[in-house]
């Protein structure tokens, strides 16, 4: 079982290397990328089952002892995120066939490297390897943004690269400060130190600040809506499922383990969460393209996850885990709908679309379901996610947070109605291109998963409860990753 932890990281990297050595063989690239991602998905499901009782399998690569070894570990949270990101990557690979993105040079090997970096970041047990794996993930993202971007991609790429390089430098400096104050970088060895030692708290805060940039938390979010809408919608769907979510996962893990959930910082996390929710949703109001609206909603929805962390109750953390897992699927579905609109209309501007619900009813169904889920309406997973989060805020007496969450959901619904009215229910344009089956099938499959997670929420909620228990009391995780 423990050896399986290496597959989500090493598998895609090895296959990417082989594909780079065999350029021009499109069918081989497509089959290899899809089979590899399906393998990662299978491993993820196995790990979810294996960790559902609170178990934490650990692999020390090469058999080296702690702390020399590169260690990988899976608990319910990391296993769940490996699984949902593999689902998103697989659906994006299917959509890329319809959009033509996968015909671009090195597209599929770059996606595999991106996937390996994200999976490794979810599974690593020390801060330095977290930095390394985030960089493994970011390097192909630089190329993908430049490779698939439209008009203005040069400027967007400069903003994206400069921001992430600055954040990476800050992250490395933070890791160095943590090592300088403690002599270790392993999460298990750092458990609770930031709660007891102000110097460690300051050093770890530098790490969290860098991760806040990468997560696009307000007020460090401006780079995301300036860069993501320029890339291909398929690439943006990949980014949304991995890049900001890795940063958010790392914030959750470090705060739970290194800070021990210190209540002294709950107010700060809560303030950032509410600001992200409000600023993100208001930023979407005046936008005129699907991608820009959805990019601002990425910022807003991340705030909901952070709100669960700010509560740091069993119910709040479980809600955050459930929300994060289902949101990755829903946001990818919406962005893949934008990819289909771009393929059919040549762009995703709201003033140059229309009538797609009649011309492509399956696409209208996919967008409608994903939009309802994002806004938190039944019977989709977004409703369950917001219901359990609002219940957690009520139990904690966080009435202001509850009111803000409800109001932001209403404005989110208005944004989705705005897109629906302009793109799917308006007058048809004079020219229409064919929208291939892969571009419709991929978001429809993700919406089907969201519907299943809403109608049969209990299994995912059980996993979320297990993950929340591990975050509230990380002692079992700490023992597993520090065992000599």
Short mmCIF file of C-alpha atoms in Angstrom, two decimals, residues 151-152 155-156 159 221-233 236 279-300 327 331 334-335 338-339 342 347-350 374 415-416 418-419 423:
data_model
loop_
_atom_site.label_atom_id
_atom_site.label_comp_id
_atom_site.label_asym_id
_atom_site.label_seq_id
_atom_site.Cartn_x
_atom_site.Cartn_y
_atom_site.Cartn_z
CA UNK A 151 -4.51 38.44 -27.20
CA UNK A 152 -2.52 40.02 -24.41
CA UNK A 155 1.57 40.89 -20.63
CA UNK A 156 -0.44 38.31 -18.72
CA UNK A 159 2.41 39.27 -14.53
CA UNK A 221 -5.42 38.10 -5.49
CA UNK A 222 -5.06 40.65 -8.28
CA UNK A 223 -2.74 38.53 -10.42
CA UNK A 224 -5.34 35.78 -10.95
CA UNK A 225 -8.11 37.72 -12.78
CA UNK A 226 -5.40 39.52 -14.77
CA UNK A 227 -3.82 36.32 -16.08
CA UNK A 228 -6.17 33.33 -16.08
CA UNK A 229 -8.75 34.77 -18.54
CA UNK A 230 -6.04 35.14 -21.19
CA UNK A 231 -5.23 31.41 -21.32
CA UNK A 232 -7.26 28.73 -23.07
CA UNK A 233 -10.33 27.78 -20.99
CA UNK A 236 -7.61 27.61 -16.93
CA UNK A 279 -14.19 41.19 -3.22
CA UNK A 280 -14.25 38.19 -5.54
CA UNK A 281 -17.98 38.19 -6.10
CA UNK A 282 -18.16 41.99 -6.56
CA UNK A 283 -15.27 41.86 -9.02
CA UNK A 284 -17.30 39.46 -11.17
CA UNK A 285 -20.32 41.77 -11.38
CA UNK A 286 -19.02 44.14 -14.05
CA UNK A 287 -17.12 41.65 -16.21
CA UNK A 288 -18.11 40.91 -19.82
CA UNK A 289 -16.61 37.48 -20.54
CA UNK A 290 -17.25 34.07 -19.04
CA UNK A 291 -13.61 33.49 -18.13
CA UNK A 292 -13.21 36.81 -16.32
CA UNK A 293 -16.41 36.28 -14.36
CA UNK A 294 -15.37 32.76 -13.41
CA UNK A 295 -11.85 33.92 -12.52
CA UNK A 296 -13.21 36.37 -9.97
CA UNK A 297 -15.47 33.66 -8.60
CA UNK A 298 -12.38 31.53 -7.96
CA UNK A 299 -11.26 34.20 -5.50
CA UNK A 300 -14.72 34.35 -3.93
CA UNK A 327 -15.71 22.96 -5.74
CA UNK A 331 -15.34 25.16 -11.22
CA UNK A 334 -17.87 25.81 -15.65
CA UNK A 335 -14.54 26.57 -17.29
CA UNK A 338 -16.48 28.27 -21.45
CA UNK A 339 -14.10 26.21 -23.61
CA UNK A 342 -15.18 29.55 -27.31
CA UNK A 347 -14.86 33.86 -28.01
CA UNK A 348 -16.69 33.88 -24.68
CA UNK A 349 -17.87 37.50 -24.63
CA UNK A 350 -21.35 37.89 -23.25
CA UNK A 374 -21.68 27.10 -7.57
CA UNK A 415 -23.66 36.26 -12.04
CA UNK A 416 -24.62 32.79 -13.24
CA UNK A 418 -26.16 36.86 -16.27
CA UNK A 419 -24.04 34.31 -18.15
CA UNK A 423 -24.82 32.89 -23.68
#
